[in-house]
């Protein structure tokens, strides 16, 4: 794979504002999913993630960064108890060709480059939520 070739279908201008009512409906749909706040493994379902401007600005300030991509992950609890695993949201920069700006392994498994930032350390809702937001409280 040549990182100079654009990823087919990648749009560096993707994303647009949506009506607040649509956002309220979508978040309500998500909160109404079965599970009483837990997924099938007993992990607490996360409704929202907060990242500071400082982290997002640091990622976006990377040379060649045109936007952000967010990945879902699960941090496994060291005890092996799946109910103590936690969902994570990871933020990475993306270049104009659609490639993640992350360290990539070279032959032999050693990093080819240390370039790139993978952001984590978000604040999660629950427990840190805006109790007044219609995206959190809409029935």
PDB file of N, CA, C and O in Angstrom, residues 18-31 47-48 125 130-139:
ATOM      1  N   UNK A  18     -25.837  19.061  11.748  1.00  0.00           N
ATOM      2  CA  UNK A  18     -27.166  18.476  11.600  1.00  0.00           C
ATOM      3  C   UNK A  18     -28.122  19.210  12.528  1.00  0.00           C
ATOM      4  O   UNK A  18     -27.682  19.841  13.501  1.00  0.00           O
ATOM      5  N   UNK A  19     -29.418  19.147  12.266  1.00  0.00           N
ATOM      6  CA  UNK A  19     -30.365  19.811  13.154  1.00  0.00           C
ATOM      7  C   UNK A  19     -30.316  19.222  14.570  1.00  0.00           C
ATOM      8  O   UNK A  19     -30.132  18.004  14.741  1.00  0.00           O
ATOM      9  N   UNK A  20     -30.500  20.082  15.548  1.00  0.00           N
ATOM     10  CA  UNK A  20     -30.474  19.638  16.947  1.00  0.00           C
ATOM     11  C   UNK A  20     -31.510  18.542  17.188  1.00  0.00           C
ATOM     12  O   UNK A  20     -31.251  17.584  17.930  1.00  0.00           O
ATOM     13  N   UNK A  21     -32.678  18.663  16.576  1.00  0.00           N
ATOM     14  CA  UNK A  21     -33.718  17.649  16.759  1.00  0.00           C
ATOM     15  C   UNK A  21     -33.288  16.276  16.271  1.00  0.00           C
ATOM     16  O   UNK A  21     -33.621  15.251  16.878  1.00  0.00           O
ATOM     17  N   UNK A  22     -32.538  16.246  15.175  1.00  0.00           N
ATOM     18  CA  UNK A  22     -32.014  14.976  14.669  1.00  0.00           C
ATOM     19  C   UNK A  22     -31.020  14.383  15.665  1.00  0.00           C
ATOM     20  O   UNK A  22     -31.064  13.190  15.971  1.00  0.00           O
ATOM     21  N   UNK A  23     -30.126  15.219  16.171  1.00  0.00           N
ATOM     22  CA  UNK A  23     -29.138  14.758  17.155  1.00  0.00           C
ATOM     23  C   UNK A  23     -29.829  14.232  18.412  1.00  0.00           C
ATOM     24  O   UNK A  23     -29.437  13.193  18.961  1.00  0.00           O
ATOM     25  N   UNK A  24     -30.860  14.946  18.863  1.00  0.00           N
ATOM     26  CA  UNK A  24     -31.611  14.490  20.045  1.00  0.00           C
ATOM     27  C   UNK A  24     -32.235  13.135  19.782  1.00  0.00           C
ATOM     28  O   UNK A  24     -32.183  12.234  20.635  1.00  0.00           O
ATOM     29  N   UNK A  25     -32.825  12.935  18.608  1.00  0.00           N
ATOM     30  CA  UNK A  25     -33.467  11.654  18.284  1.00  0.00           C
ATOM     31  C   UNK A  25     -32.441  10.532  18.221  1.00  0.00           C
ATOM     32  O   UNK A  25     -32.665   9.445  18.746  1.00  0.00           O
ATOM     33  N   UNK A  26     -31.314  10.792  17.580  1.00  0.00           N
ATOM     34  CA  UNK A  26     -30.293   9.747  17.458  1.00  0.00           C
ATOM     35  C   UNK A  26     -29.740   9.346  18.817  1.00  0.00           C
ATOM     36  O   UNK A  26     -29.526   8.160  19.077  1.00  0.00           O
ATOM     37  N   UNK A  27     -29.461  10.320  19.698  1.00  0.00           N
ATOM     38  CA  UNK A  27     -28.931   9.964  21.018  1.00  0.00           C
ATOM     39  C   UNK A  27     -29.992   9.258  21.852  1.00  0.00           C
ATOM     40  O   UNK A  27     -29.685   8.342  22.616  1.00  0.00           O
ATOM     41  N   UNK A  28     -31.249   9.650  21.691  1.00  0.00           N
ATOM     42  CA  UNK A  28     -32.338   8.959  22.389  1.00  0.00           C
ATOM     43  C   UNK A  28     -32.433   7.518  21.900  1.00  0.00           C
ATOM     44  O   UNK A  28     -32.582   6.590  22.704  1.00  0.00           O
ATOM     45  N   UNK A  29     -32.348   7.307  20.595  1.00  0.00           N
ATOM     46  CA  UNK A  29     -32.383   5.950  20.042  1.00  0.00           C
ATOM     47  C   UNK A  29     -31.273   5.092  20.657  1.00  0.00           C
ATOM     48  O   UNK A  29     -31.499   3.931  21.014  1.00  0.00           O
ATOM     49  N   UNK A  30     -30.094   5.664  20.769  1.00  0.00           N
ATOM     50  CA  UNK A  30     -28.956   4.933  21.335  1.00  0.00           C
ATOM     51  C   UNK A  30     -29.208   4.578  22.795  1.00  0.00           C
ATOM     52  O   UNK A  30     -28.983   3.449  23.219  1.00  0.00           O
ATOM     53  N   UNK A  31     -29.692   5.554  23.572  1.00  0.00           N
ATOM     54  CA  UNK A  31     -29.921   5.301  24.997  1.00  0.00           C
ATOM     55  C   UNK A  31     -31.021   4.272  25.214  1.00  0.00           C
ATOM     56  O   UNK A  31     -31.043   3.585  26.224  1.00  0.00           O
ATOM     57  N   UNK A  47     -22.435   6.870  26.851  1.00  0.00           N
ATOM     58  CA  UNK A  47     -23.294   7.710  26.023  1.00  0.00           C
ATOM     59  C   UNK A  47     -22.524   8.801  25.299  1.00  0.00           C
ATOM     60  O   UNK A  47     -22.945   9.255  24.236  1.00  0.00           O
ATOM     61  N   UNK A  48     -21.423   9.269  25.884  1.00  0.00           N
ATOM     62  CA  UNK A  48     -20.682  10.379  25.292  1.00  0.00           C
ATOM     63  C   UNK A  48     -19.246  10.378  25.811  1.00  0.00           C
ATOM     64  O   UNK A  48     -18.972   9.860  26.898  1.00  0.00           O
ATOM     65  N   UNK A 125     -19.325   9.810  29.817  1.00  0.00           N
ATOM     66  CA  UNK A 125     -20.676   9.977  30.349  1.00  0.00           C
ATOM     67  C   UNK A 125     -21.428   8.674  30.121  1.00  0.00           C
ATOM     68  O   UNK A 125     -21.577   8.271  28.962  1.00  0.00           O
ATOM     69  N   UNK A 130     -23.475  16.231  31.138  1.00  0.00           N
ATOM     70  CA  UNK A 130     -24.189  17.504  31.250  1.00  0.00           C
ATOM     71  C   UNK A 130     -25.650  17.168  31.523  1.00  0.00           C
ATOM     72  O   UNK A 130     -26.365  16.738  30.621  1.00  0.00           O
ATOM     73  N   UNK A 131     -26.122  17.347  32.757  1.00  0.00           N
ATOM     74  CA  UNK A 131     -27.492  16.969  33.087  1.00  0.00           C
ATOM     75  C   UNK A 131     -28.545  17.836  32.423  1.00  0.00           C
ATOM     76  O   UNK A 131     -29.723  17.507  32.437  1.00  0.00           O
ATOM     77  N   UNK A 132     -28.129  18.949  31.793  1.00  0.00           N
ATOM     78  CA  UNK A 132     -29.089  19.839  31.147  1.00  0.00           C
ATOM     79  C   UNK A 132     -29.154  19.649  29.627  1.00  0.00           C
ATOM     80  O   UNK A 132     -30.019  20.250  28.983  1.00  0.00           O
ATOM     81  N   UNK A 133     -28.274  18.858  29.062  1.00  0.00           N
ATOM     82  CA  UNK A 133     -28.226  18.718  27.603  1.00  0.00           C
ATOM     83  C   UNK A 133     -29.383  17.874  27.095  1.00  0.00           C
ATOM     84  O   UNK A 133     -29.609  16.762  27.576  1.00  0.00           O
ATOM     85  N   UNK A 134     -30.087  18.357  26.064  1.00  0.00           N
ATOM     86  CA  UNK A 134     -31.143  17.535  25.465  1.00  0.00           C
ATOM     87  C   UNK A 134     -30.581  16.293  24.787  1.00  0.00           C
ATOM     88  O   UNK A 134     -31.311  15.338  24.547  1.00  0.00           O
ATOM     89  N   UNK A 135     -29.270  16.266  24.504  1.00  0.00           N
ATOM     90  CA  UNK A 135     -28.661  15.072  23.932  1.00  0.00           C
ATOM     91  C   UNK A 135     -28.479  13.977  24.982  1.00  0.00           C
ATOM     92  O   UNK A 135     -28.278  12.813  24.655  1.00  0.00           O
ATOM     93  N   UNK A 136     -28.560  14.369  26.237  1.00  0.00           N
ATOM     94  CA  UNK A 136     -28.428  13.412  27.343  1.00  0.00           C
ATOM     95  C   UNK A 136     -29.767  13.129  28.000  1.00  0.00           C
ATOM     96  O   UNK A 136     -29.986  12.030  28.498  1.00  0.00           O
ATOM     97  N   UNK A 137     -30.661  14.077  28.000  1.00  0.00           N
ATOM     98  CA  UNK A 137     -31.887  13.935  28.790  1.00  0.00           C
ATOM     99  C   UNK A 137     -33.143  13.770  27.970  1.00  0.00           C
ATOM    100  O   UNK A 137     -34.189  13.458  28.519  1.00  0.00           O
ATOM    101  N   UNK A 138     -33.061  13.998  26.650  1.00  0.00           N
ATOM    102  CA  UNK A 138     -34.263  13.921  25.824  1.00  0.00           C
ATOM    103  C   UNK A 138     -34.979  12.592  25.961  1.00  0.00           C
ATOM    104  O   UNK A 138     -34.361  11.542  25.905  1.00  0.00           O
ATOM    105  N   UNK A 139     -36.274  12.641  26.194  1.00  0.00           N
ATOM    106  CA  UNK A 139     -37.037  11.402  26.401  1.00  0.00           C
ATOM    107  C   UNK A 139     -37.360  10.716  25.106  1.00  0.00           C
ATOM    108  O   UNK A 139     -37.347  11.232  24.059  1.00  0.00           O
TER     109      UNK A 139
END
